[in-house]
Short mmCIF file of C-alpha atoms in Angstrom, two decimals:
data_model
loop_
_atom_site.label_atom_id
_atom_site.label_comp_id
_atom_site.label_asym_id
_atom_site.label_seq_id
_atom_site.Cartn_x
_atom_site.Cartn_y
_atom_site.Cartn_z
CA UNK A 300 53.27 265.23 93.43
CA UNK A 301 56.90 266.31 93.74
CA UNK A 302 56.07 269.83 91.73
CA UNK A 303 59.74 271.48 90.87
CA UNK A 304 60.08 275.22 89.71
CA UNK A 305 62.79 275.88 87.74
CA UNK A 306 63.64 279.97 87.05
CA UNK A 307 64.88 280.33 83.89
CA UNK A 308 68.23 282.80 84.18
CA UNK A 309 66.93 284.24 80.20
CA UNK A 310 65.24 286.95 82.37
CA UNK A 311 67.62 287.57 85.06
CA UNK A 312 69.93 290.52 85.26
CA UNK A 313 73.09 289.28 83.53
CA UNK A 314 75.31 291.77 85.14
CA UNK A 315 74.73 290.45 88.42
CA UNK A 316 74.03 286.62 87.30
CA UNK A 317 75.50 285.23 90.45
CA UNK A 318 73.65 287.03 92.50
CA UNK A 319 70.52 286.20 90.81
CA UNK A 320 71.09 282.74 90.68
CA UNK A 321 71.92 282.59 94.51
CA UNK A 322 69.03 284.93 95.02
CA UNK A 323 66.31 282.41 93.28
CA UNK A 324 68.24 279.29 94.95
CA UNK A 325 67.54 280.93 98.41
CA UNK A 326 64.21 281.89 97.26
CA UNK A 327 63.23 278.15 97.48
CA UNK A 328 63.59 277.48 93.55
CA UNK A 329 63.91 273.58 92.78
CA UNK A 330 66.20 273.58 89.41
CA UNK A 331 68.28 276.47 87.82
CA UNK A 332 67.34 276.55 83.64
CA UNK A 333 69.82 277.82 81.18
CA UNK A 334 68.41 278.76 78.01
CA UNK A 335 71.16 277.96 75.36
CA UNK A 336 70.37 279.93 72.16
CA UNK A 337 72.85 280.04 68.99
CA UNK A 338 70.94 282.49 66.45
CA UNK A 339 70.81 279.75 64.27
CA UNK A 340 68.20 276.88 65.33
CA UNK A 341 66.25 279.57 67.02
CA UNK A 342 66.51 283.73 65.73
CA UNK A 343 68.33 284.19 69.11
CA UNK A 344 71.72 284.58 70.81
CA UNK A 345 72.16 283.65 74.81
CA UNK A 346 74.98 282.32 76.24
CA UNK A 347 77.17 279.24 76.22
CA UNK A 348 79.23 276.55 78.81
CA UNK A 349 81.37 278.83 80.02
CA UNK A 350 78.22 280.74 82.09
CA UNK A 351 77.49 277.49 82.96
CA UNK A 352 80.96 276.67 84.65
CA UNK A 353 80.62 280.53 86.06
CA UNK A 354 77.24 280.06 87.78
CA UNK A 355 77.93 276.59 89.22
CA UNK A 356 79.83 277.75 92.46
CA UNK A 357 76.89 280.21 93.09
CA UNK A 358 73.88 277.15 93.57
CA UNK A 359 73.58 273.91 95.20
CA UNK A 360 70.71 273.32 92.67
CA UNK A 361 70.98 270.92 89.42
CA UNK A 362 71.61 273.08 86.11
CA UNK A 363 69.08 272.35 83.64
CA UNK A 364 70.16 272.98 80.21
CA UNK A 365 67.83 273.77 77.34
CA UNK A 366 69.87 273.79 74.25
CA UNK A 367 67.86 275.51 71.25
CA UNK A 368 70.95 275.05 69.06
CA UNK A 369 71.95 273.12 65.72
CA UNK A 370 73.85 270.41 65.66
CA UNK A 371 73.66 269.84 68.71
CA UNK A 372 76.13 266.88 69.81
CA UNK A 373 79.28 269.16 70.27
CA UNK A 374 77.73 271.44 72.61
CA UNK A 375 76.06 268.71 74.60
CA UNK A 376 79.66 267.50 75.42
CA UNK A 377 80.56 271.35 76.11
CA UNK A 378 78.07 271.17 78.81
CA UNK A 379 78.84 268.16 80.39
CA UNK A 380 82.20 269.53 80.75
CA UNK A 381 80.82 272.88 82.04
CA UNK A 382 78.73 270.98 85.13
CA UNK A 383 75.50 270.50 83.67
CA UNK A 384 72.77 267.87 85.38
CA UNK A 385 70.10 267.91 83.08
CA UNK A 386 70.54 268.26 79.46
CA UNK A 387 67.31 269.06 76.74
CA UNK A 388 67.51 269.50 73.21
CA UNK A 389 65.22 269.58 70.07
CA UNK A 390 64.94 266.54 67.85
CA UNK A 391 64.83 268.17 64.62
CA UNK A 392 68.25 269.64 65.86
CA UNK A 393 69.74 266.22 65.80
CA UNK A 394 70.75 263.76 62.89
CA UNK A 395 70.78 260.88 65.20
CA UNK A 396 68.57 261.54 68.33
CA UNK A 397 69.33 257.98 69.93
CA UNK A 398 72.99 258.85 69.54
CA UNK A 399 72.46 262.43 71.02
CA UNK A 400 71.05 261.09 74.07
CA UNK A 401 73.22 258.38 74.57
CA UNK A 402 75.99 260.66 75.08
CA UNK A 403 74.23 262.82 78.07
CA UNK A 404 73.01 259.36 79.23
CA UNK A 405 76.64 257.86 79.02
CA UNK A 406 78.08 261.05 81.16
CA UNK A 407 75.54 260.22 83.82
CA UNK A 408 73.25 263.25 83.58
CA UNK A 409 69.85 262.88 83.08
CA UNK A 410 68.49 263.69 79.33
CA UNK A 411 65.61 265.10 77.69
CA UNK A 412 64.09 266.22 74.56
CA UNK A 413 62.34 269.42 73.46
CA UNK A 414 58.84 269.47 71.75
CA UNK A 415 57.67 272.75 69.94
CA UNK A 416 54.48 273.99 69.74
CA UNK A 417 53.88 272.25 66.19
CA UNK A 418 56.31 269.01 66.69
CA UNK A 419 54.47 265.80 66.82
CA UNK A 420 54.18 264.02 70.25
CA UNK A 421 55.70 260.67 68.13
CA UNK A 422 58.82 262.17 67.96
CA UNK A 423 59.05 260.66 72.05
CA UNK A 424 57.73 257.50 70.77
CA UNK A 425 61.03 255.18 70.17
CA UNK A 426 63.49 256.94 72.89
CA UNK A 427 61.30 256.63 75.58
CA UNK A 428 63.85 254.27 77.65
CA UNK A 429 66.67 257.00 77.36
CA UNK A 430 64.30 259.73 78.61
CA UNK A 431 64.58 261.28 81.87
CA UNK A 432 62.48 264.54 81.08
CA UNK A 433 60.34 265.85 78.48
CA UNK A 434 60.21 269.65 78.17
CA UNK A 435 56.89 271.04 76.03
CA UNK A 436 57.35 274.60 74.71
CA UNK A 437 54.41 276.87 75.33
CA UNK A 438 55.71 279.20 72.73
CA UNK A 439 57.76 279.21 70.14
CA UNK A 440 61.26 278.94 71.11
CA UNK A 441 64.06 282.03 70.86
CA UNK A 442 62.39 284.49 73.33
CA UNK A 443 61.61 285.15 76.71
CA UNK A 444 58.46 286.87 77.58
CA UNK A 445 56.28 285.38 75.18
CA UNK A 446 52.60 284.78 76.16
CA UNK A 447 51.25 280.94 77.11
CA UNK A 448 49.84 279.38 74.29
CA UNK A 449 46.54 278.10 75.45
CA UNK A 450 46.43 274.65 73.38
CA UNK A 451 49.28 273.64 74.96
CA UNK A 452 47.48 272.02 77.83
CA UNK A 453 46.02 269.38 75.56
CA UNK A 454 49.66 268.67 74.34
CA UNK A 455 50.66 268.34 77.97
CA UNK A 456 47.53 265.90 78.86
CA UNK A 457 48.19 263.66 75.80
CA UNK A 458 52.03 263.60 76.65
CA UNK A 459 51.39 262.68 80.32
CA UNK A 460 49.09 259.99 79.11
CA UNK A 461 51.57 258.54 76.97
CA UNK A 462 54.46 258.99 80.01
CA UNK A 463 51.93 257.42 82.20
CA UNK A 464 51.60 254.68 80.19
CA UNK A 465 55.05 254.09 80.03
CA UNK A 466 55.53 254.37 83.74
CA UNK A 467 52.77 251.15 83.86
CA UNK A 468 55.42 249.37 81.73
CA UNK A 469 58.70 249.90 82.95
CA UNK A 470 57.86 251.03 86.75
CA UNK A 471 60.41 254.40 85.70
CA UNK A 472 58.60 258.12 85.83
CA UNK A 473 59.44 260.23 83.22
CA UNK A 474 59.21 264.04 84.35
CA UNK A 475 56.94 266.30 82.10
CA UNK A 476 58.19 270.06 81.82
CA UNK A 477 56.89 272.85 80.51
CA UNK A 478 58.54 276.60 79.33
CA UNK A 479 57.29 279.81 78.09
CA UNK A 480 54.61 282.01 79.79
CA UNK A 481 54.50 280.21 83.12
CA UNK A 482 53.21 282.24 85.79
CA UNK A 483 50.95 282.08 89.24
CA UNK A 484 47.87 282.72 86.87
CA UNK A 485 48.27 279.20 84.81
CA UNK A 486 50.86 277.46 86.89
CA UNK A 487 47.94 275.48 88.32
CA UNK A 488 46.16 274.75 84.94
CA UNK A 489 49.30 273.53 83.81
CA UNK A 490 50.01 271.04 86.71
CA UNK A 491 46.26 269.74 86.30
CA UNK A 492 47.37 269.02 82.74
CA UNK A 493 49.90 266.65 83.73
CA UNK A 494 52.83 268.88 84.49
CA UNK A 495 55.33 268.80 86.77
CA UNK A 496 58.27 270.63 86.24
CA UNK A 497 57.83 274.42 85.51
CA UNK A 498 60.23 276.92 84.08
CA UNK A 499 59.71 280.52 84.61
CA UNK A 500 61.53 284.00 83.64
CA UNK A 501 60.01 287.37 83.86
CA UNK A 502 57.60 286.03 86.16
CA UNK A 503 60.17 285.19 88.45
CA UNK A 504 63.28 287.67 87.40
CA UNK A 505 60.62 290.70 86.62
CA UNK A 506 59.43 290.71 90.13
CA UNK A 507 60.64 292.78 93.19
CA UNK A 508 60.36 289.75 95.55
CA UNK A 509 61.37 286.37 94.50
CA UNK A 510 60.51 284.78 97.84
CA UNK A 511 56.88 285.75 97.41
CA UNK A 512 56.40 284.60 93.54
CA UNK A 513 58.00 281.51 93.86
CA UNK A 514 55.72 281.25 97.49
CA UNK A 515 52.40 281.85 95.31
CA UNK A 516 53.35 279.67 92.61
CA UNK A 517 53.48 276.98 95.56
CA UNK A 518 50.31 277.90 96.59
CA UNK A 519 48.69 277.35 93.31
CA UNK A 520 50.19 274.30 93.25
CA UNK A 521 49.35 272.96 96.50
CA UNK A 522 45.63 274.58 95.84
CA UNK A 523 44.96 271.37 92.89
CA UNK A 524 46.39 268.41 94.99
CA UNK A 525 43.93 269.24 98.32
#
């Protein structure tokens, strides 16, 4: 399994954002996760495409943009122009999910859908051929530093079964990302349930040594594959 760790810059020091992105890149991250909040779809406000453009020169890693905005199509286009590599959004935020996914795919980027803890899995079924990633929220979106919702583990298993069945039919693998309360203490459980990409905010940026915490996460992941 090719596991990927995606530090969320929502938990970074915004006064030193370029340095923070460079630091987690050097520490061995695989993606840079970018949480976009609009104070409408979620009750919080973060940052927009100009910040994405600004951090792009500080890393060679793919920028993984999670849009918590409504409506979503205009922001998809803005982040395409800003240099995003992966864009995921919530199906509830789009009137026409197929069309929104097509905006991303037609620009040559990877596209994905995000399911909140209470969002049903069937929302994925009719658009699997357009997906490169599914992001499962293990907290309710809008704020960093929340605790992992344990029931998410069963949801990861059920989504993994759906994605595995699709891969068996199509030959195409869809990544399964988990976001919310991920740390060295629970990353292995999420991986065993079927996740392969792990967003971590305060668990990384809240520590003094980014190398140490990412190394510990990789050690936990390596232990389950032996």
